[in-house]
Coordinates of C-alpha atoms in Angstrom, one line a residue:
Chain B
M1384 CA -48.2 95.6 -19.8
T1385 CA -48.9 97.0 -16.2
D1386 CA -51.2 94.7 -14.9
E1387 CA -55.0 94.9 -16.0
P1388 CA -56.8 96.5 -12.7
A1389 CA -58.9 94.2 -11.1
A1390 CA -62.6 94.9 -12.9
P1391 CA -65.2 93.3 -9.7
D1392 CA -68.2 93.7 -12.7
I1393 CA -66.4 92.7 -15.0
D1394 CA -65.1 89.5 -13.3
A1395 CA -68.5 88.7 -11.8
R1396 CA -70.0 89.0 -15.6
H1397 CA -67.0 86.4 -16.4
A1398 CA -67.9 84.3 -13.8
E1399 CA -71.6 83.5 -14.8
K1400 CA -70.8 83.5 -18.5
M1401 CA -68.5 80.9 -18.2
K1402 CA -70.4 78.7 -15.5
K1403 CA -73.3 78.5 -18.1
K1404 CA -70.5 77.4 -20.4
K1405 CA -69.5 74.8 -18.2
A1406 CA -73.0 73.2 -18.0
V1407 CA -73.0 73.6 -21.2
R1408 CA -70.4 71.8 -22.2
D1409 CA -71.4 69.2 -19.5
K1410 CA -74.4 68.1 -20.8
I1411 CA -72.6 68.0 -23.9
L1412 CA -70.2 65.9 -23.2
A1413 CA -72.7 63.7 -21.1
T1414 CA -74.2 62.4 -24.3
K1415 CA -71.1 61.5 -25.7
T1416 CA -71.0 57.4 -24.8
V1417 CA -70.2 55.9 -27.7
E1418 CA -66.0 54.7 -28.0
K1419 CA -64.7 53.2 -31.0
G1420 CA -61.8 53.5 -33.2
L1421 CA -61.9 56.3 -35.3
I1422 CA -60.9 56.5 -39.3
I1423 CA -59.7 60.0 -39.1
I1424 CA -58.2 62.7 -42.8
H1425 CA -55.5 64.6 -42.6
T1426 CA -55.8 66.9 -45.3
G1427 CA -55.8 70.6 -47.3
K1428 CA -52.4 72.2 -48.9
G1429 CA -51.7 73.4 -45.4
K1430 CA -48.4 72.1 -43.7
G1431 CA -49.0 69.6 -40.0
K1432 CA -51.3 66.9 -41.9
S1433 CA -48.6 64.2 -41.2
T1434 CA -46.9 66.7 -38.5
A1435 CA -50.0 66.4 -36.1
A1436 CA -50.8 62.4 -36.6
F1437 CA -47.5 62.2 -35.7
G1438 CA -48.3 63.7 -32.9
M1439 CA -51.9 61.2 -32.4
V1440 CA -48.6 58.7 -32.9
F1441 CA -47.0 60.8 -29.9
R1442 CA -49.8 60.6 -27.6
S1443 CA -50.8 57.6 -27.8
L1444 CA -47.6 55.9 -27.5
G1445 CA -47.2 58.2 -24.0
H1446 CA -50.3 56.0 -23.0
G1447 CA -48.2 52.8 -23.9
F1448 CA -50.7 51.8 -27.1
P1449 CA -49.2 50.0 -29.2
V1450 CA -48.9 51.7 -32.4
A1451 CA -48.1 50.9 -37.0
V1452 CA -47.1 54.2 -39.3
V1453 CA -47.3 52.6 -43.4
Q1454 CA -45.4 55.8 -45.5
F1455 CA -47.4 55.3 -48.7
V1456 CA -44.1 58.2 -49.5
K1457 CA -41.2 58.2 -48.5
G1458 CA -39.9 61.9 -48.3
A1459 CA -36.4 62.2 -48.5
W1460 CA -36.6 64.6 -45.1
E1461 CA -38.5 63.2 -42.8
T1462 CA -36.4 61.9 -40.1
G1463 CA -37.2 63.6 -37.3
E1464 CA -40.2 61.9 -36.6
R1465 CA -38.7 58.3 -37.7
F1466 CA -35.5 59.6 -35.0
A1467 CA -38.4 60.2 -31.9
L1468 CA -40.5 56.8 -32.6
E1469 CA -37.2 54.6 -32.3
R1470 CA -37.1 56.1 -28.8
F1471 CA -40.8 53.8 -27.9
G1472 CA -39.1 49.9 -29.5
D1473 CA -41.9 47.5 -29.5
L1474 CA -44.4 49.8 -28.9
V1475 CA -43.8 51.0 -32.8
S1476 CA -44.3 49.4 -35.6
I1477 CA -42.9 52.0 -38.4
N1478 CA -42.9 50.6 -42.6
T1479 CA -41.7 53.3 -45.3
L1480 CA -42.4 51.4 -48.2
G1481 CA -43.4 54.4 -50.6
E1482 CA -40.1 54.8 -53.3
G1483 CA -39.4 58.2 -52.7
F1484 CA -41.7 61.4 -53.6
T1485 CA -42.8 60.5 -57.3
W1486 CA -41.2 63.9 -59.2
E1487 CA -38.6 62.1 -57.6
T1488 CA -38.6 57.9 -59.4
Q1489 CA -40.2 59.4 -62.7
D1490 CA -41.0 55.6 -63.1
R1491 CA -44.8 55.1 -62.6
Q1492 CA -45.3 51.4 -62.9
R1493 CA -42.7 51.1 -59.5
D1494 CA -44.5 53.3 -57.7
I1495 CA -47.9 51.6 -58.3
A1496 CA -45.6 48.6 -57.4
A1497 CA -44.9 50.3 -53.7
A1498 CA -48.2 51.4 -53.3
R1499 CA -49.6 47.5 -53.8
H1500 CA -47.5 46.4 -51.3
A1501 CA -47.7 49.4 -48.8
W1502 CA -51.8 48.9 -48.7
E1503 CA -50.9 44.7 -48.4
T1504 CA -49.2 46.1 -45.6
A1505 CA -51.4 48.4 -44.5
K1506 CA -54.7 46.0 -44.3
D1507 CA -51.9 42.8 -41.8
L1508 CA -52.1 45.7 -39.5
I1509 CA -55.1 47.2 -39.9
R1510 CA -56.6 43.3 -39.7
G1511 CA -54.4 42.1 -36.9
G1512 CA -55.5 44.5 -34.3
A1513 CA -52.3 44.8 -32.3
H1514 CA -52.6 48.7 -32.5
H1515 CA -54.6 51.4 -31.3
I1516 CA -53.1 53.3 -34.2
V1517 CA -52.6 52.6 -38.0
L1518 CA -51.2 55.7 -39.6
L1519 CA -51.7 56.1 -42.8
D1520 CA -49.1 58.3 -44.6
E1521 CA -49.7 60.0 -47.8
L1522 CA -52.3 57.3 -48.4
N1523 CA -54.3 60.2 -50.4
I1524 CA -51.6 61.5 -52.4
V1525 CA -51.5 57.4 -53.7
L1526 CA -55.2 57.5 -53.8
R1527 CA -54.6 60.9 -56.4
Y1528 CA -52.2 58.9 -58.8
D1529 CA -54.8 56.5 -59.3
Y1530 CA -52.1 54.4 -57.5
L1531 CA -54.6 52.2 -55.3
P1532 CA -58.0 52.2 -56.6
V1533 CA -60.6 54.1 -53.6
Q1534 CA -62.8 52.1 -53.6
E1535 CA -61.0 49.1 -52.7
V1536 CA -59.4 51.3 -49.5
I1537 CA -63.2 52.4 -48.6
D1538 CA -64.6 48.7 -48.5
F1539 CA -61.7 47.4 -46.8
L1540 CA -61.8 49.8 -44.2
T1541 CA -65.7 49.9 -43.3
T1542 CA -65.6 46.3 -43.4
E1543 CA -62.6 44.2 -42.4
K1544 CA -61.6 46.7 -39.9
P1545 CA -61.8 45.7 -36.7
T1546 CA -64.6 47.8 -34.3
Y1547 CA -61.8 49.3 -31.2
V1548 CA -58.8 50.4 -34.4
H1549 CA -57.8 53.7 -35.0
V1550 CA -57.1 55.3 -39.0
V1551 CA -55.3 58.4 -39.8
I1552 CA -55.2 59.1 -43.4
T1553 CA -53.1 62.4 -44.3
G1554 CA -52.3 63.7 -47.6
R1555 CA -53.2 66.5 -49.8
N1556 CA -56.8 66.0 -52.3
A1557 CA -58.4 63.6 -50.3
P1558 CA -61.0 61.9 -52.2
D1559 CA -64.1 62.9 -51.5
A1560 CA -65.6 58.9 -51.5
L1561 CA -63.1 58.7 -48.4
I1562 CA -63.9 62.3 -46.4
E1563 CA -67.8 60.0 -47.0
I1564 CA -67.2 57.3 -44.6
A1565 CA -64.6 59.1 -41.8
D1566 CA -65.7 59.5 -38.6
L1567 CA -63.3 63.3 -38.1
V1568 CA -61.9 65.0 -41.2
T1569 CA -59.7 68.6 -40.7
E1570 CA -58.7 70.0 -43.4
M1571 CA -54.8 72.4 -43.1
E1572 CA -55.3 75.5 -44.9
M1573 CA -52.3 77.8 -45.4
I1574 CA -52.6 81.0 -44.6
K1575 CA -48.4 81.8 -44.6
H1576 CA -44.9 79.8 -45.9
P1577 CA -42.0 81.2 -45.5
F1578 CA -40.6 79.8 -48.0
R1579 CA -42.6 83.1 -50.1
S1580 CA -39.7 84.5 -48.6
G1581 CA -37.2 82.4 -49.7
V1582 CA -36.5 80.6 -46.1
K1583 CA -35.2 76.6 -47.0
A1584 CA -36.6 74.2 -44.7
Q1585 CA -34.7 73.7 -41.8
K1586 CA -34.3 70.5 -39.2
G1587 CA -36.0 70.2 -36.9
I1588 CA -38.4 72.0 -38.1
E1589 CA -39.3 70.4 -42.1
F1590 CA -38.0 67.2 -41.3
Chain Z
M1363 CA -59.1 45.5 -57.9
T1364 CA -56.9 43.5 -60.4
D1365 CA -53.4 45.4 -60.8
E1366 CA -53.0 48.0 -63.5
P1367 CA -52.0 46.8 -67.1
A1368 CA -49.0 48.1 -67.9
A1369 CA -49.7 51.6 -70.4
P1370 CA -46.0 52.3 -71.7
D1371 CA -47.7 55.8 -73.1
I1372 CA -49.3 56.7 -70.0
D1373 CA -46.4 55.7 -68.1
A1374 CA -44.6 57.6 -70.8
R1375 CA -46.4 61.0 -70.3
H1376 CA -46.4 60.4 -66.8
A1377 CA -42.2 60.0 -66.9
E1378 CA -42.1 63.5 -68.3
K1379 CA -44.2 65.2 -66.1
M1380 CA -42.7 63.8 -63.4
K1381 CA -39.2 64.8 -65.0
K1382 CA -40.4 68.2 -65.5
K1383 CA -41.8 69.1 -61.7
K1384 CA -38.8 67.8 -60.5
A1385 CA -36.8 70.3 -62.4
V1386 CA -39.2 73.0 -61.4
R1387 CA -39.1 71.9 -57.9
D1388 CA -35.0 71.3 -57.2
K1389 CA -35.0 75.0 -58.9
I1390 CA -37.6 76.0 -56.5
L1391 CA -35.5 74.3 -53.6
A1392 CA -32.1 76.3 -54.5
T1393 CA -33.6 79.7 -53.6
K1394 CA -34.6 78.7 -50.4
T1395 CA -31.2 79.6 -49.0
V1396 CA -32.5 81.8 -46.1
E1397 CA -31.8 79.5 -42.0
K1398 CA -33.6 81.1 -39.2
G1399 CA -36.2 80.3 -36.6
L1400 CA -40.2 81.2 -37.2
I1401 CA -42.5 82.1 -35.8
I1402 CA -44.9 79.5 -36.2
I1403 CA -49.1 79.5 -35.1
H1404 CA -51.6 76.7 -35.5
T1405 CA -54.9 78.6 -35.6
G1406 CA -58.6 77.2 -36.9
K1407 CA -61.6 75.6 -35.0
G1408 CA -60.4 72.5 -36.2
K1409 CA -58.5 69.5 -34.6
G1410 CA -54.8 69.1 -34.6
K1411 CA -53.5 73.0 -33.6
S1412 CA -51.8 71.8 -30.6
T1413 CA -50.9 68.3 -31.8
A1414 CA -48.8 69.5 -35.2
A1415 CA -46.9 71.1 -32.8
F1416 CA -46.4 69.1 -30.1
G1417 CA -45.3 65.8 -33.4
M1418 CA -42.6 69.4 -34.8
V1419 CA -42.0 68.8 -30.5
F1420 CA -41.1 65.5 -31.4
R1421 CA -39.3 65.7 -34.8
S1422 CA -36.6 68.0 -33.0
L1423 CA -36.3 65.4 -30.3
G1424 CA -35.6 62.8 -32.8
H1425 CA -32.9 65.2 -33.3
G1426 CA -31.9 65.8 -29.9
F1427 CA -32.0 69.1 -30.2
P1428 CA -34.1 70.3 -26.9
V1429 CA -37.0 72.1 -26.5
A1430 CA -39.5 74.1 -24.1
V1431 CA -43.3 73.7 -24.2
V1432 CA -45.1 76.0 -22.1
Q1433 CA -48.7 75.2 -21.6
F1434 CA -50.6 78.5 -21.6
V1435 CA -54.5 76.5 -20.5
K1436 CA -53.6 73.5 -18.6
G1437 CA -56.2 70.6 -20.6
A1438 CA -57.5 67.6 -18.2
W1439 CA -57.1 65.3 -20.9
E1440 CA -53.8 65.9 -21.9
T1441 CA -51.6 63.3 -20.3
G1442 CA -50.6 61.8 -23.5
E1443 CA -48.6 64.0 -24.5
R1444 CA -47.1 64.4 -21.4
F1445 CA -45.3 60.3 -21.3
A1446 CA -44.2 60.6 -24.1
L1447 CA -42.6 63.4 -23.6
E1448 CA -41.2 62.8 -19.9
R1449 CA -39.3 59.9 -22.6
F1450 CA -36.7 62.6 -23.6
G1451 CA -35.9 63.3 -19.9
D1452 CA -33.8 66.6 -19.7
L1453 CA -34.2 67.4 -23.5
V1454 CA -37.3 68.9 -22.9
S1455 CA -38.9 71.3 -20.3
I1456 CA -42.3 71.1 -20.0
N1457 CA -44.1 73.8 -17.8
T1458 CA -47.9 73.7 -17.5
L1459 CA -49.0 77.0 -15.8
G1460 CA -52.6 77.5 -17.0
E1461 CA -55.5 76.3 -14.1
G1462 CA -57.4 74.9 -16.1
F1463 CA -59.4 75.7 -18.9
T1464 CA -61.1 79.0 -18.0
W1465 CA -64.9 77.8 -18.3
E1466 CA -63.6 74.6 -15.3
T1467 CA -62.2 77.9 -13.3
Q1468 CA -64.9 80.5 -13.2
D1469 CA -62.4 83.2 -11.5
R1470 CA -60.8 85.5 -14.2
Q1471 CA -58.0 87.3 -12.0
R1472 CA -56.8 83.7 -10.8
D1473 CA -56.9 83.0 -14.2
I1474 CA -54.6 86.3 -15.5
A1475 CA -52.2 85.7 -12.8
A1476 CA -51.9 82.6 -14.1
A1477 CA -51.8 83.7 -17.9
R1478 CA -48.9 86.6 -16.7
H1479 CA -47.1 83.7 -15.1
A1480 CA -46.9 82.0 -17.3
W1481 CA -45.7 84.4 -20.0
E1482 CA -42.8 85.6 -18.2
T1483 CA -41.5 82.0 -18.1
A1484 CA -42.0 81.1 -22.0
K1485 CA -40.0 84.6 -22.0
D1486 CA -37.2 83.8 -20.0
L1487 CA -37.3 80.6 -21.9
I1488 CA -36.8 82.0 -25.9
R1489 CA -33.9 84.8 -24.6
G1490 CA -32.7 81.7 -22.6
G1491 CA -31.8 80.4 -26.2
A1492 CA -31.3 76.4 -25.0
H1493 CA -34.1 75.2 -26.8
H1494 CA -34.6 74.4 -30.5
I1495 CA -38.3 74.9 -29.7
V1496 CA -40.8 76.6 -27.7
L1497 CA -44.5 76.1 -27.9
L1498 CA -46.7 78.4 -26.6
D1499 CA -49.7 75.8 -26.4
E1500 CA -53.0 77.3 -26.2
L1501 CA -50.9 80.9 -25.7
N1502 CA -53.8 82.5 -28.6
I1503 CA -56.7 81.4 -26.5
V1504 CA -55.0 84.0 -23.6
L1505 CA -54.8 86.5 -26.4
R1506 CA -58.5 86.5 -27.0
Y1507 CA -59.4 86.7 -22.8
D1508 CA -57.2 89.8 -22.6
Y1509 CA -55.4 88.0 -20.2
L1510 CA -51.9 89.6 -21.8
P1511 CA -51.7 92.3 -24.4
V1512 CA -50.7 91.3 -27.2
Q1513 CA -49.0 93.8 -28.4
E1514 CA -46.7 93.1 -25.3
V1515 CA -46.1 89.8 -27.2
I1516 CA -44.9 90.3 -30.6
D1517 CA -42.8 93.2 -28.8
F1518 CA -41.3 91.2 -27.4
L1519 CA -41.6 88.6 -30.2
T1520 CA -40.0 91.1 -33.1
T1521 CA -37.5 91.8 -30.8
E1522 CA -36.3 90.0 -28.3
K1523 CA -36.3 86.7 -30.1
P1524 CA -33.1 84.7 -30.5
T1525 CA -32.9 84.4 -34.2
Y1526 CA -32.3 80.7 -34.4
V1527 CA -35.2 79.7 -32.0
H1528 CA -38.2 78.2 -33.4
V1529 CA -42.0 79.3 -31.1
V1530 CA -44.8 77.9 -32.3
I1531 CA -48.8 79.5 -30.8
T1532 CA -51.4 77.2 -31.0
G1533 CA -55.3 77.8 -30.3
R1534 CA -58.4 79.4 -32.0
N1535 CA -58.4 82.9 -33.3
A1536 CA -54.7 83.6 -33.1
P1537 CA -55.7 87.7 -33.3
D1538 CA -54.6 89.7 -37.0
A1539 CA -51.4 91.6 -35.4
L1540 CA -50.0 88.1 -34.6
I1541 CA -50.2 86.9 -38.0
E1542 CA -48.9 89.8 -39.5
I1543 CA -46.0 89.4 -37.3
A1544 CA -45.6 85.0 -38.1
D1545 CA -43.6 83.4 -40.9
L1546 CA -45.3 80.8 -40.7
V1547 CA -49.6 80.2 -40.7
T1548 CA -51.5 77.4 -40.4
E1549 CA -56.0 76.9 -40.0
M1550 CA -56.7 74.0 -38.7
E1551 CA -60.1 73.6 -40.0
M1552 CA -62.7 71.4 -39.5
I1553 CA -64.9 69.4 -41.6
K1554 CA -66.3 66.2 -40.1
H1555 CA -66.2 66.1 -36.5
P1556 CA -67.3 62.9 -34.4
F1557 CA -68.7 64.1 -31.4
R1558 CA -71.5 65.0 -34.0
S1559 CA -71.9 60.9 -34.2
G1560 CA -72.5 60.7 -30.3
V1561 CA -68.8 59.8 -29.9
K1562 CA -67.4 60.3 -26.7
A1563 CA -63.6 61.5 -26.2
Q1564 CA -61.2 58.4 -26.6
K1565 CA -57.6 57.9 -24.4
G1566 CA -54.8 57.8 -27.0
I1567 CA -56.7 59.8 -29.8
E1568 CA -57.8 63.6 -27.9
F1569 CA -56.2 62.9 -25.1

């Protein structure tokens, strides 16, 4: 609890170590010169896949860059993000086209039609090139259930996406073939979850 | 590429399966009745730790809940979030108290003093109870370098945090003892990173 005493030796070693670290880092950064729109995937069973994507969306909005969001699976819970996005007015295009989680609807043909409609909208938004990021929220779920052919998505992204547009794709179970063409893939792993101890989903945290 | 033909058998089986899934899910949800402020940790080497935390912050702001952010390590790059947060005016308290990445400063005593100052601010904000979420961004880094004693942080969170306040802690290498007292822990794992192919950090994506 007390302040750490001054320790000149530790401090000197630390300064030396950090100086080296900075030199290595600066050198690495100098080699990174390519600017291009990335294909980014957030997958895994843990929390934070969509939330981190929304964080990126807000970061872009902070810079004044327009952003589009296509929700492939409409969660009954995600209202906070929508309210927050609406603050940014015309900078944001929100497209909620999913029909609710599939275990809510129990109607496969309706889900397939909704997925197709969402994907056509996504293609128009990406091709249009007016948005810095196009977020395809929960697209992986739709691919997982074979509501859309993954090869069609890959073909489109690798041939028709304008170079400078970033596409962010979320959802667990990202198909391997999609991971193959992505630039940045993060897996969110659940280490501990409060549901296990009976805590319910809470406003402003889960939704 | 063609629309999937109607397949009554598949669809019927699907409806049955999803009905069961919904029943199980509804049953589980009914047991989740506890509401409490969580201690949430985002750790791991992957991207998205702070970004997902910022996503939660924006979700809360969307609901009109006040939020406080304490940045323990000031990154030169994180400007997008700040601009976006400023849109929410008085709902947000932003406290950037870190002095830059430690390999930028190379001054250990200054970093320790900065960490102490940030932690005192964090304690006041948490104890104050006026914020739905208090985000302690990159606190794990500070703990990792022993700029703050982890036991002091644990003692405070377990005894002085008001029940309803959510605390979100980010940074790689979260200490085991901190994970022990947390309610929700997610590890972000890097599967693929564009730096490997020479792509540089880009405005609106990385910062």
